[in-house]
Structure formats: structure tokens, C-alpha cells
Short mmCIF file of C-alpha atoms and ligand atoms in Angstrom, two decimals:
data_model
loop_
_atom_site.label_atom_id
_atom_site.label_comp_id
_atom_site.label_asym_id
_atom_site.label_seq_id
_atom_site.Cartn_x
_atom_site.Cartn_y
_atom_site.Cartn_z
CA UNK A 527 43.81 -25.91 -38.50
CA UNK A 528 41.69 -27.69 -35.78
CA UNK A 529 38.88 -25.75 -34.21
CA UNK A 530 40.98 -25.46 -30.93
CA UNK A 531 43.99 -24.07 -32.79
CA UNK A 532 41.66 -21.81 -34.76
CA UNK A 533 40.14 -20.40 -31.60
CA UNK A 534 43.52 -19.94 -29.95
CA UNK A 535 44.79 -18.09 -32.97
CA UNK A 536 41.78 -15.80 -33.07
CA UNK A 537 42.17 -15.29 -29.28
CA UNK A 538 45.81 -14.28 -29.95
CA UNK A 539 44.92 -11.81 -32.62
CA UNK A 540 42.16 -10.27 -30.51
CA UNK A 541 44.40 -9.95 -27.48
CA UNK A 542 46.97 -8.13 -29.53
CA UNK A 543 44.50 -5.79 -31.10
CA UNK A 544 42.65 -5.03 -27.88
CA UNK A 545 45.84 -4.52 -25.96
CA UNK A 546 47.11 -2.12 -28.65
CA UNK A 547 43.81 -0.19 -28.20
CA UNK A 548 44.43 0.13 -24.47
CA UNK A 549 41.77 -2.46 -23.51
CA UNK A 550 42.46 -4.15 -20.20
CA UNK A 551 39.67 -6.70 -19.84
CA UNK A 552 36.95 -8.61 -21.74
CA UNK A 553 33.54 -8.79 -20.09
CA UNK A 554 31.95 -12.10 -20.86
CA UNK A 555 28.21 -11.65 -20.24
CA UNK A 556 25.11 -13.75 -20.29
CA UNK A 557 21.57 -13.35 -19.01
CA UNK A 558 20.25 -15.53 -16.26
CA UNK A 559 16.76 -16.91 -15.92
CA UNK A 560 15.56 -13.65 -14.34
CA UNK A 561 16.81 -11.54 -17.28
CA UNK A 562 19.67 -10.22 -15.08
CA UNK A 563 22.94 -9.80 -16.90
CA UNK A 564 25.79 -11.76 -15.17
CA UNK A 565 29.45 -11.76 -16.23
CA UNK A 566 33.10 -12.66 -15.78
CA UNK A 567 35.84 -10.24 -16.79
CA UNK A 568 39.19 -11.67 -18.04
CA UNK A 569 42.45 -9.87 -18.81
CA UNK A 570 42.91 -9.55 -22.56
CA UNK A 571 46.27 -11.41 -22.26
CA UNK A 572 44.30 -14.47 -21.23
CA UNK A 573 42.26 -14.49 -24.45
CA UNK A 574 44.24 -17.15 -26.42
CA UNK A 575 43.37 -19.70 -23.63
CA UNK A 576 39.97 -18.30 -22.69
CA UNK A 577 38.89 -18.38 -26.39
CA UNK A 578 39.51 -22.14 -26.32
CA UNK A 579 38.46 -23.27 -22.85
CA UNK A 580 36.49 -20.36 -21.41
CA UNK A 581 36.40 -19.42 -17.77
CA UNK A 582 35.00 -21.51 -14.88
CA UNK A 583 31.59 -20.74 -13.50
CA UNK A 584 29.22 -22.57 -11.21
CA UNK A 585 26.35 -24.71 -12.61
CA UNK A 586 24.12 -22.89 -10.10
CA UNK A 587 23.75 -19.69 -12.09
CA UNK A 588 20.67 -21.34 -13.64
CA UNK A 589 19.04 -21.34 -10.24
CA UNK A 590 19.91 -17.88 -9.00
CA UNK A 591 16.63 -16.04 -8.33
CA UNK A 592 16.08 -12.37 -8.77
CA UNK A 593 17.51 -11.64 -5.29
CA UNK A 594 20.70 -13.58 -5.98
CA UNK A 595 19.49 -16.29 -3.67
CA UNK A 596 20.11 -19.86 -4.92
CA UNK A 597 17.27 -22.33 -4.99
CA UNK A 598 18.33 -25.94 -5.03
CA UNK A 599 14.90 -26.98 -6.23
CA UNK A 600 15.53 -27.71 -9.91
CA UNK A 601 16.14 -31.23 -11.20
CA UNK A 602 19.81 -31.67 -12.05
CA UNK A 603 20.89 -28.62 -9.96
CA UNK A 604 20.27 -29.76 -6.41
CA UNK A 605 23.83 -29.69 -5.03
CA UNK A 606 26.51 -27.05 -4.84
CA UNK A 607 28.88 -29.32 -6.84
CA UNK A 608 29.68 -28.78 -10.50
CA UNK A 609 31.47 -26.50 -12.76
CA UNK A 610 31.02 -25.13 -16.29
CA UNK A 611 33.09 -23.20 -18.80
CA UNK A 612 31.79 -19.81 -19.96
CA UNK A 613 33.12 -19.32 -23.50
CA UNK A 614 33.13 -15.87 -25.10
CA UNK A 615 31.65 -15.68 -28.61
CA UNK A 616 34.67 -14.31 -30.45
CA UNK A 617 32.70 -13.04 -33.45
CA UNK A 618 30.83 -10.75 -31.02
CA UNK A 619 33.77 -9.08 -29.21
CA UNK A 620 33.02 -5.37 -29.06
CA UNK A 621 35.11 -2.70 -27.61
CA UNK A 622 32.90 -0.61 -25.35
CA UNK A 623 32.82 3.03 -26.40
CA UNK A 624 31.51 4.10 -23.00
CA UNK A 625 34.04 1.98 -21.09
CA UNK A 626 37.14 2.25 -23.24
CA UNK A 627 39.23 -0.05 -21.00
CA UNK A 628 36.83 -2.92 -21.61
CA UNK A 629 35.53 -5.04 -24.43
CA UNK A 630 32.33 -7.11 -24.20
CA UNK A 631 31.17 -10.44 -25.65
CA UNK A 632 28.23 -12.64 -25.00
CA UNK A 633 29.16 -15.96 -23.41
CA UNK A 634 27.95 -19.50 -23.81
CA UNK A 635 28.00 -22.06 -21.03
CA UNK A 636 29.35 -25.44 -21.96
CA UNK A 637 30.36 -28.52 -19.85
CA UNK A 638 33.94 -28.95 -18.68
CA UNK A 639 34.45 -31.18 -21.72
CA UNK A 640 33.16 -28.50 -24.05
CA UNK A 641 29.80 -30.29 -24.67
CA UNK A 642 26.52 -28.46 -24.84
CA UNK A 643 25.02 -27.65 -21.41
CA UNK A 644 21.27 -28.21 -21.37
CA UNK A 645 20.64 -25.15 -19.20
CA UNK A 646 22.41 -22.67 -21.45
CA UNK A 647 19.84 -20.11 -22.62
CA UNK A 648 21.69 -18.91 -25.72
CA UNK A 649 21.90 -22.49 -26.94
CA UNK A 650 18.20 -22.81 -26.53
CA UNK A 651 17.60 -19.96 -29.01
CA UNK A 652 20.26 -21.27 -31.36
CA UNK A 653 18.34 -24.58 -31.46
CA UNK A 654 15.07 -22.79 -32.18
CA UNK A 655 16.69 -20.79 -35.04
CA UNK A 656 18.20 -24.04 -36.41
CA UNK A 657 14.77 -25.69 -36.33
CA UNK A 658 13.31 -22.83 -38.24
CA UNK A 659 16.12 -22.94 -40.75
CA UNK A 660 15.65 -26.67 -41.30
CA UNK A 661 12.02 -26.02 -42.10
CA UNK A 662 13.05 -23.35 -44.60
CA UNK A 663 12.31 -20.26 -42.39
CA UNK A 664 14.14 -17.42 -40.84
CA UNK A 665 13.06 -14.59 -38.53
CA UNK A 666 13.82 -10.98 -37.92
CA UNK A 667 13.66 -9.44 -34.47
CA UNK A 668 13.72 -5.86 -33.34
CA UNK A 669 13.52 -4.60 -29.72
CA UNK A 670 12.09 -1.40 -28.28
CA UNK A 671 13.59 -0.58 -24.87
CA UNK A 672 11.89 1.79 -22.42
CA UNK A 673 13.67 2.87 -19.27
CA UNK A 674 13.38 5.43 -16.52
CA UNK A 675 16.10 7.99 -16.02
CA UNK A 676 16.77 9.44 -12.64
CA UNK A 677 19.39 11.58 -10.91
CA UNK A 678 22.29 9.66 -9.32
CA UNK A 679 21.94 10.21 -5.50
CA UNK A 680 24.93 11.36 -3.40
CA UNK A 681 24.60 8.30 -1.38
CA UNK A 682 24.13 4.91 -3.17
CA UNK A 683 21.82 3.76 -0.42
CA UNK A 684 19.53 6.69 -1.09
CA UNK A 685 16.65 5.43 -3.20
CA UNK A 686 14.77 8.65 -3.69
CA UNK A 687 13.71 8.84 -7.29
CA UNK A 688 14.55 12.27 -8.68
CA UNK A 689 13.33 12.42 -12.28
CA UNK A 690 15.98 13.39 -14.75
CA UNK A 691 13.47 14.92 -17.15
CA UNK A 692 10.15 16.41 -16.38
CA UNK A 693 8.29 15.59 -19.70
CA UNK A 694 6.21 16.58 -21.48
CA UNK A 695 5.91 13.16 -23.10
CA UNK A 696 7.63 12.91 -26.52
CA UNK A 697 8.84 16.57 -26.12
CA UNK A 698 12.28 17.55 -27.44
CA UNK A 699 12.37 19.96 -24.49
CA UNK A 700 12.13 17.06 -22.06
CA UNK A 701 15.45 15.64 -23.37
CA UNK A 702 17.29 18.97 -23.10
CA UNK A 703 17.98 18.30 -19.45
CA UNK A 704 19.71 15.07 -20.34
CA UNK A 705 21.07 15.82 -23.81
CA UNK A 706 24.64 14.95 -23.02
CA UNK A 707 23.47 11.54 -21.85
CA UNK A 708 21.29 11.01 -24.91
CA UNK A 709 24.11 12.08 -27.18
CA UNK A 710 26.43 9.68 -25.47
CA UNK A 711 23.93 6.82 -25.89
CA UNK A 712 23.59 7.58 -29.63
CA UNK A 713 27.30 7.88 -30.26
CA UNK A 714 28.28 4.89 -28.16
CA UNK A 715 25.60 2.64 -29.53
CA UNK A 716 26.80 3.39 -33.10
CA UNK A 717 30.39 2.74 -32.04
CA UNK A 718 29.34 -0.50 -30.39
CA UNK A 719 27.72 -1.71 -33.55
CA UNK A 720 24.11 -1.17 -32.44
CA UNK A 721 21.78 0.32 -34.97
CA UNK A 722 19.30 2.56 -33.34
CA UNK A 723 15.97 3.29 -34.91
CA UNK A 724 15.14 6.28 -32.75
CA UNK A 725 15.28 7.74 -29.24
CA UNK A 726 12.52 9.77 -27.56
CA UNK A 727 11.13 10.97 -24.25
CA UNK A 728 8.48 8.34 -23.58
CA UNK A 729 5.01 8.76 -22.07
CA UNK A 730 5.95 8.09 -18.43
CA UNK A 731 7.70 10.50 -16.04
CA UNK A 732 11.41 10.52 -16.69
CA UNK A 733 10.98 7.75 -19.23
CA UNK A 734 13.13 7.37 -22.39
CA UNK A 735 12.81 4.82 -25.23
CA UNK A 736 15.20 3.65 -27.83
CA UNK A 737 14.65 1.10 -30.58
CA UNK A 738 17.08 -1.30 -32.18
CA UNK A 739 16.96 -2.23 -35.84
CA UNK A 740 15.69 -5.68 -36.66
CA UNK A 741 18.24 -8.43 -37.14
CA UNK A 742 18.47 -12.23 -36.68
CA UNK A 743 17.19 -13.52 -33.38
CA UNK A 744 20.44 -14.46 -31.64
CA UNK A 745 22.01 -11.14 -32.62
CA UNK A 746 18.96 -9.34 -31.48
CA UNK A 747 19.18 -10.95 -28.00
CA UNK A 748 22.97 -10.34 -27.80
CA UNK A 749 22.44 -6.68 -28.80
CA UNK A 750 19.68 -6.22 -26.29
CA UNK A 751 22.23 -7.12 -23.56
CA UNK A 752 24.91 -4.93 -25.13
CA UNK A 753 22.37 -1.99 -25.40
CA UNK A 754 21.83 -2.19 -21.58
CA UNK A 755 25.57 -2.01 -20.94
CA UNK A 756 25.86 0.88 -23.32
CA UNK A 757 23.04 2.88 -21.78
CA UNK A 758 24.17 2.22 -18.20
CA UNK A 759 27.69 3.30 -18.96
CA UNK A 760 26.49 6.56 -20.51
CA UNK A 761 24.20 7.16 -17.54
CA UNK A 762 27.01 6.59 -15.02
CA UNK A 763 29.26 9.07 -16.92
CA UNK A 764 26.55 11.71 -16.81
CA UNK A 765 25.52 11.41 -13.12
CA UNK A 766 22.30 9.54 -13.96
CA UNK A 767 20.70 6.26 -12.83
CA UNK A 768 18.65 4.18 -15.21
CA UNK A 769 15.94 1.67 -14.30
CA UNK A 770 15.18 -1.06 -16.93
CA UNK A 771 12.76 -2.79 -14.46
CA UNK A 772 9.29 -3.64 -15.91
CA UNK A 773 7.71 -1.29 -13.40
CA UNK A 774 10.18 0.91 -11.45
CA UNK A 775 7.35 2.17 -9.25
CA UNK A 776 3.61 1.70 -9.26
CA UNK A 777 3.11 5.52 -9.65
CA UNK A 778 5.05 5.54 -12.85
CA UNK A 779 4.78 4.03 -16.26
CA UNK A 780 5.94 0.54 -17.10
CA UNK A 781 8.99 -0.20 -19.16
CA UNK A 782 7.87 -2.37 -22.01
CA UNK A 783 10.50 -4.05 -24.07
CA UNK A 784 8.22 -4.64 -26.99
CA UNK A 785 9.59 -7.20 -29.38
CA UNK A 786 8.86 -7.01 -33.15
CA UNK A 787 9.17 -10.27 -35.10
CA UNK A 788 8.65 -11.25 -38.69
CA UNK A 789 8.91 -14.68 -40.29
CA UNK A 790 10.53 -15.14 -43.68
CA UNK A 791 10.66 -17.89 -46.27
CA UNK A 792 12.74 -17.65 -49.45
CA UNK A 793 13.25 -13.96 -49.09
CA UNK A 794 9.60 -13.30 -48.54
CA UNK A 795 8.18 -11.60 -45.44
CA UNK A 796 5.26 -13.76 -44.61
CA UNK A 797 3.80 -11.09 -42.36
CA UNK A 798 3.44 -8.74 -45.37
CA UNK A 799 -0.09 -7.36 -45.63
CA UNK A 800 -2.44 -4.51 -45.18
CA UNK A 801 -4.68 -2.96 -42.54
CA UNK A 802 -6.84 -6.14 -43.03
CA UNK A 803 -3.96 -8.28 -41.73
CA UNK A 804 -1.35 -10.40 -43.35
CA UNK A 805 -2.08 -11.21 -46.95
CA UNK A 806 -1.08 -14.86 -46.98
CA UNK A 807 -2.29 -17.66 -44.76
CA UNK A 808 1.19 -18.28 -43.32
CA UNK A 809 1.30 -14.79 -41.79
CA UNK A 810 -2.13 -15.25 -40.24
CA UNK A 811 -1.07 -18.68 -38.99
CA UNK A 812 1.95 -17.15 -37.23
CA UNK A 813 -0.33 -14.74 -35.39
CA UNK A 814 -2.77 -17.52 -34.58
CA UNK A 815 0.04 -19.60 -33.23
CA UNK A 816 1.29 -16.83 -30.96
CA UNK A 817 -2.21 -16.09 -29.85
CA UNK A 818 -2.92 -19.74 -28.95
CA UNK A 819 0.16 -19.92 -26.76
CA UNK A 820 0.20 -16.34 -25.55
CA UNK A 821 -0.42 -17.13 -21.85
CA UNK A 822 2.61 -19.52 -21.99
CA UNK A 823 4.69 -17.18 -24.04
CA UNK A 824 4.04 -14.29 -21.66
CA UNK A 825 5.17 -16.49 -18.79
CA UNK A 826 8.62 -16.41 -20.41
CA UNK A 827 8.62 -12.93 -22.00
CA UNK A 828 7.15 -11.06 -18.98
CA UNK A 829 7.92 -13.55 -16.25
CA UNK A 830 8.64 -11.69 -13.04
CA UNK A 831 6.59 -10.24 -10.23
CA UNK A 832 7.44 -6.90 -11.69
CA UNK A 833 6.08 -7.99 -15.07
CA UNK A 834 2.82 -8.99 -13.50
CA UNK A 835 2.54 -5.56 -11.80
CA UNK A 836 3.22 -3.88 -15.11
CA UNK A 837 0.61 -5.67 -17.10
CA UNK A 838 -2.35 -3.50 -16.19
CA UNK A 839 -5.36 -2.88 -18.54
CA UNK A 840 -5.20 0.54 -20.22
CA UNK A 841 -1.45 1.00 -20.02
CA UNK A 842 -0.54 -0.25 -23.59
CA UNK A 843 1.14 -3.22 -21.95
CA UNK A 844 -1.30 -5.90 -23.17
CA UNK A 845 -3.51 -7.34 -20.38
CA UNK A 846 -5.98 -9.49 -22.40
CA UNK A 847 -5.19 -12.10 -25.00
CA UNK A 848 -6.11 -10.80 -28.41
CA UNK A 849 -4.66 -9.33 -31.47
CA UNK A 850 -5.24 -6.10 -33.45
CA UNK A 851 -4.03 -4.13 -36.37
CA UNK A 852 -2.02 -1.20 -35.03
CA UNK A 853 -3.93 -1.58 -31.79
CA UNK A 854 -1.73 -0.18 -29.04
CA UNK A 855 -3.62 -2.01 -26.31
CA UNK A 856 -3.19 -5.41 -27.93
CA UNK A 857 -0.50 -7.72 -26.60
CA UNK A 858 -0.10 -8.75 -30.31
CA UNK A 859 -0.19 -5.75 -32.49
CA UNK A 860 0.08 -6.36 -36.21
CA UNK A 861 2.11 -3.70 -38.00
CA UNK A 862 1.30 -3.82 -41.72
CA UNK A 863 3.60 -2.62 -44.52
CA UNK A 864 2.58 0.36 -46.52
CA UNK A 865 3.25 2.06 -49.90
CA UNK A 866 5.71 4.33 -48.04
CA UNK A 867 7.42 1.75 -45.88
CA UNK A 868 7.27 -1.17 -48.18
CA UNK A 869 6.01 -4.73 -47.70
CA UNK A 870 8.99 -5.81 -45.69
CA UNK A 871 8.19 -3.44 -42.87
CA UNK A 872 5.37 -5.68 -41.78
CA UNK A 873 5.77 -7.40 -38.38
CA UNK A 874 4.07 -8.57 -35.30
CA UNK A 875 4.75 -6.62 -32.02
CA UNK A 876 4.52 -8.46 -28.69
CA UNK A 877 3.93 -6.04 -25.88
CA UNK A 878 4.03 -8.43 -23.01
CA UNK A 879 7.80 -8.38 -22.92
CA UNK A 880 10.29 -6.70 -20.60
CA UNK A 881 13.79 -6.69 -19.19
CA UNK A 882 13.10 -9.44 -16.65
CA UNK A 883 12.86 -11.94 -19.49
CA UNK A 884 15.93 -13.85 -20.49
CA UNK A 885 15.94 -12.56 -24.12
CA UNK A 886 17.18 -15.90 -25.53
CA UNK A 887 14.47 -17.91 -23.85
CA UNK A 888 11.86 -15.25 -24.65
CA UNK A 889 12.65 -15.30 -28.43
CA UNK A 890 12.74 -19.07 -28.42
CA UNK A 891 9.24 -19.14 -26.94
CA UNK A 892 7.87 -16.51 -29.32
CA UNK A 893 9.28 -18.05 -32.47
CA UNK A 894 8.33 -21.56 -31.50
CA UNK A 895 4.80 -20.62 -30.78
CA UNK A 896 4.40 -18.65 -33.98
CA UNK A 897 6.15 -21.36 -36.06
CA UNK A 898 3.81 -24.06 -34.66
CA UNK A 899 0.90 -21.99 -35.82
CA UNK A 900 2.38 -21.96 -39.33
CA UNK A 901 3.08 -25.75 -39.27
CA UNK A 902 -0.46 -26.44 -38.21
CA UNK A 903 -1.90 -23.88 -40.61
CA UNK A 904 -3.99 -22.21 -37.87
CA UNK A 905 -6.35 -19.39 -38.78
CA UNK A 906 -6.57 -16.36 -36.50
CA UNK A 907 -9.83 -14.85 -35.24
CA UNK A 908 -10.82 -11.41 -36.51
CA UNK A 909 -8.58 -8.63 -35.31
CA UNK A 910 -9.91 -6.31 -32.63
CA UNK A 911 -9.70 -2.58 -32.97
CA UNK A 912 -10.95 -1.61 -29.48
CA UNK A 913 -9.69 -2.06 -25.99
CA UNK A 914 -11.52 -5.15 -24.58
CA UNK A 915 -10.53 -3.91 -21.12
CA UNK A 916 -13.31 -1.37 -21.49
CA UNK A 917 -15.94 -4.04 -22.41
CA UNK A 918 -18.21 -5.83 -19.99
CA UNK A 919 -17.00 -9.18 -18.77
CA UNK A 920 -19.66 -11.04 -20.70
CA UNK A 921 -18.78 -9.22 -23.90
CA UNK A 922 -15.20 -10.45 -23.54
CA UNK A 923 -16.48 -13.96 -22.75
CA UNK A 924 -18.60 -13.87 -25.89
CA UNK A 925 -15.56 -12.87 -27.95
CA UNK A 926 -13.40 -15.50 -26.29
CA UNK A 927 -11.02 -13.01 -24.79
CA UNK A 928 -9.37 -13.92 -21.53
CA UNK A 929 -7.06 -12.11 -19.18
CA UNK A 930 -3.39 -13.07 -19.40
CA UNK A 931 -2.07 -14.98 -16.34
CA UNK A 932 -1.94 -12.55 -13.45
CA UNK A 933 0.09 -14.51 -10.88
CA UNK A 934 3.14 -16.72 -10.77
CA UNK A 935 0.93 -19.79 -10.29
CA UNK A 936 -1.28 -18.88 -13.26
CA UNK A 937 1.86 -18.34 -15.41
CA UNK A 938 3.27 -21.70 -14.36
CA UNK A 939 -0.02 -23.38 -15.18
CA UNK A 940 -0.21 -21.74 -18.60
CA UNK A 941 3.46 -22.59 -19.35
CA UNK A 942 3.11 -26.20 -18.29
CA UNK A 943 0.06 -26.53 -20.51
CA UNK A 944 1.82 -25.53 -23.71
CA UNK A 945 3.72 -28.44 -25.22
CA UNK A 946 5.22 -26.13 -27.80
CA UNK A 947 6.76 -23.56 -25.46
CA UNK A 948 7.96 -26.19 -22.89
CA UNK A 949 9.64 -28.14 -25.79
CA UNK A 950 11.32 -24.95 -27.03
CA UNK A 951 12.86 -24.40 -23.64
CA UNK A 952 13.75 -28.08 -23.05
CA UNK A 953 13.12 -30.04 -19.88
CA UNK A 954 16.21 -28.88 -18.02
CA UNK A 955 15.92 -25.19 -18.70
CA UNK A 956 12.18 -25.32 -18.00
CA UNK A 957 12.82 -26.97 -14.63
CA UNK A 958 15.38 -24.32 -13.61
CA UNK A 959 13.25 -21.49 -14.94
CA UNK A 960 10.19 -22.62 -12.96
CA UNK A 961 12.24 -23.18 -9.85
CA UNK A 962 13.48 -19.53 -9.79
CA UNK A 963 9.96 -18.22 -10.54
CA UNK A 964 8.71 -20.13 -7.49
CA UNK A 965 11.57 -18.91 -5.40
CA UNK A 966 10.78 -15.30 -6.35
CA UNK A 967 7.11 -15.77 -5.63
CA UNK A 968 7.66 -17.30 -2.22
CA UNK A 969 9.93 -14.31 -1.41
CA UNK A 970 7.36 -11.81 -2.56
CA UNK A 971 4.39 -13.39 -0.91
CA UNK A 972 4.52 -11.38 2.33
CA UNK A 973 5.59 -8.11 0.60
CA UNK A 974 3.60 -5.26 -0.81
CA UNK A 975 3.95 -4.76 -4.56
CA UNK A 976 5.78 -1.51 -4.05
CA UNK A 977 8.39 -3.27 -1.87
CA UNK A 978 9.02 -5.84 -4.57
CA UNK A 979 9.35 -3.17 -7.19
CA UNK A 980 11.78 -1.20 -5.05
CA UNK A 981 13.95 -4.25 -4.39
CA UNK A 982 14.31 -5.03 -8.06
CA UNK A 983 14.40 -1.46 -9.51
CA UNK A 984 18.15 -1.48 -10.42
CA UNK A 985 18.65 -5.20 -11.08
CA UNK A 986 18.29 -5.44 -14.87
N1 LIG B 511 5.06 1.89 -21.42
C1 LIG B 511 4.14 0.94 -22.08
C2 LIG B 511 4.47 -0.45 -21.58
O1 LIG B 511 4.56 -0.68 -20.37
C3 LIG B 511 4.18 1.07 -23.56
C4 LIG B 511 3.94 2.44 -24.16
C5 LIG B 511 4.04 2.34 -25.67
O2 LIG B 511 3.16 1.85 -26.30
O3 LIG B 511 5.11 2.69 -26.15
O4 LIG B 511 4.67 -1.33 -22.37
MG1 MG B 512 7.08 2.87 -26.09
#
């Protein structure tokens, strides 16, 4: 059977199975360069055709900024002309437990002829994973997702933030007020094929966190999008409103989407080690590679004006470039294995990461920076156990610790200066990504931080 016939046949089977289950539509979703999920929904009866040729979307989605304004400032995307096909990934079709009339699948953007589209973010990560594979490596990725939970207002225009739980932080009592919602998230996540590690009332007011079990990078990015859909549907059903924004309001806690990665070769976790750090040189080199490119990586993993507002010293969000062992203030926190947890538990957590990152681009940046460290056999500096934010400026300078980029211009400079991260994104995607960052920054220039945060509170 040809690939086209095969896809049509699978589309037919899925259409029949979904229709028999009472499913009306398939949501085909992707994340844009602002980390905002976008989608097209097709009737399930159209699946035999959509599985083959996708659904038409504009080329300009790559240059939508966070406000849905289109910037025509990226090379290759300067006119309103052009059309792409958004093709659902059939092996990822999931019936949504919280929206039983819908199924969900991540989409890939290809040209009208079915050729790869240089601006497609999922393909960027697929290429990174293929490069790792060719070199004999693989990676595991697990996300933590923090979010604020608020009461749904009577009037959608009403933006008053009524906290859905009063704390105390980490208290089981805090979650009592929203236990139907939490139960729905847990049940629906399991039904949607998401493996939750845990759920808890987080530190900030009305904040909740869930974690997803580690998996391969593309699946981790797909699942991070599916988890958002799952949580939002449960919130809607329970009269609640969820903010995934990096910083919903300056008065509250930031929502970090910390990402845990480990690099493997021949079934061995190269990050395996102890409280001293990774045992082998490759694990240390992975950390050193990420540390070298951290300003550029952060420009992709925490790229928005909201991200920049979130990254404040002393908030466990990682404001200075350094690494530490189990250091909660470090943007790179090494998590060793232990006798209890086993060697394979070891990983590196990146804290400068949030919902405004496109997860595919973010993981491509992280893995490429770490992998380059391994290829060049870099050695990391000694880990730091303290919070350098509490040190004097000259103590930080003596230790070679710098602040991470704190403005869009600084982020762009850092990104442009990293040949490894720019190569991972590719010229076209990088151009579009920078264009929307500049558009966002120009829009935010005259606004107070709180106004920016309010405008983007519900966008992710
Ligand atoms: N909410 C913090 C952040 O913005 C993280 C707190 C924690 O360590 O879990 O990343
Ligand atoms: Mg947390």
C-alpha cells in the first residue's frame, strides 16, 4: 500500500471508530511561536481525506504575535499570500475525556505539495531528535506545569481574580475547595493517555502544579499541549478559570514549566550520579553545554515579556546563570539518582521555562545546547549550593556568574550569539521567532508590566 493509501485507510478506520464513540470533530492543534495553542477542527467524516492532505492554513501563523497581530517582518513571510496544509498526526489521535464530542491530535504544517515547511516547529524538534539519534543518543523529557486557578466570573469581561483556593501552600486542605476539579484533571489525564507524576497546591496563591512522567521529546511536547487542553476543559466544567501565563499578576507567584531532561546512550543515563554531580564526563559536559548557551536557550524557553517579568531573583525561577545540585534557585538544577530512586532518576531541571515557549522549539534548543557540550567534551564549573542573588555584585563577578537576559533586546542578542541554538531552530524559524518577539516588545514598550500581564493572562 502506498503511504497515501495507508493514511486514507487509517483515516477511514479512525473516522468509523470515533463516530461510533459519538465524537463529532477532531481538533488539530499546534503551538505558535508565542507558545499559544492554535487549531482547526474537522468533522470526523472528513478524516480519510484530512489524514492524507490535511486542512488549509495560512503561512502567516508563524508571524502571529502574542496579541494575534500579524507582523510581516520575517524573511519569507512578508506577504499575505500562501497556503499550507495542517496534517493531523494519526498516531496521536486522542479522544478527549473532558470534551467527549471531540478528539485531539497534534498537527504538522507541510507545504501544499506535502513537502517539509521550514517554519514548522514540530519538525524542528523532530530534526533535533534525529540528529541525536544519528550520534547514538536519545533523551527523556518530563514537564512540571504550574498554573493559577480562579473562579469563573459571571461576565467574561470581568477580570477580577477571585482565588479558587486560599492555601496554605502544599496543603491538602487548600485543594478541598476545588477537589471536583482536581479529580477531573486526574481522571481525564489518565483517560487521555497522560501519565501524571503528582498534583499539589503550589506555593503561590491559588496555584496548582502537576507533573508529567518523562517520555521522548516529541511526545513530551505533544503531551504538554494535550495537558493544557485537559486542564482547561476540567476547569470549564467546574466553574473555574485557569491561567498558565508565566506570571498571571505581579503580586502572585510565577508559573514555571520546569523541564527535566536526561541524555541516554546505549541504555545508559549519562546524567547518573551523586550529590557531587554526574559521575561520567558526558553528564557533566551536557550540563556545561547548557550552561554555556543558557542565555540563548532561555530566550527560547522563557521568551515572552511575561517570562521576563517572572524571572526574578529569589523566586525559584532562575535569574542568574549557574548550576547547582538540588539548588532550587538555580536555573539548572541537577537532580541526582539515589539508592531509593535508582540511577535512572537522575536528570537536569531547567527552571527558565514556561508556557509562553513553543515546547518543540524549546526542547530543540535545550537538547542541542546540551548535546553540543557533550560533543565538545566541555567540563562544567563547580556547582553552587547558595543563591548568588544574595551575593555582592563583585562576588558574582569573581565567580563568573551573570544575570540572564532581562529584556527582549538582550535575549535577541544572546540568541543571535549562539550558533548552536540558532542552527537548531534553522534560519527561517529563527527569523519568524525573532520577528514576533520584536512585535511583542514594540507593543509592550509603552505599557506598565501589570498591563502586559493582564493582557496575556488567559492566552496560553
Ligand atoms: N513558581 C516558581 C517558578 O516560577 C517555581 C516554584 C518551584 O520551585 O516549584 O518557577
Ligand atoms: Mg513547582
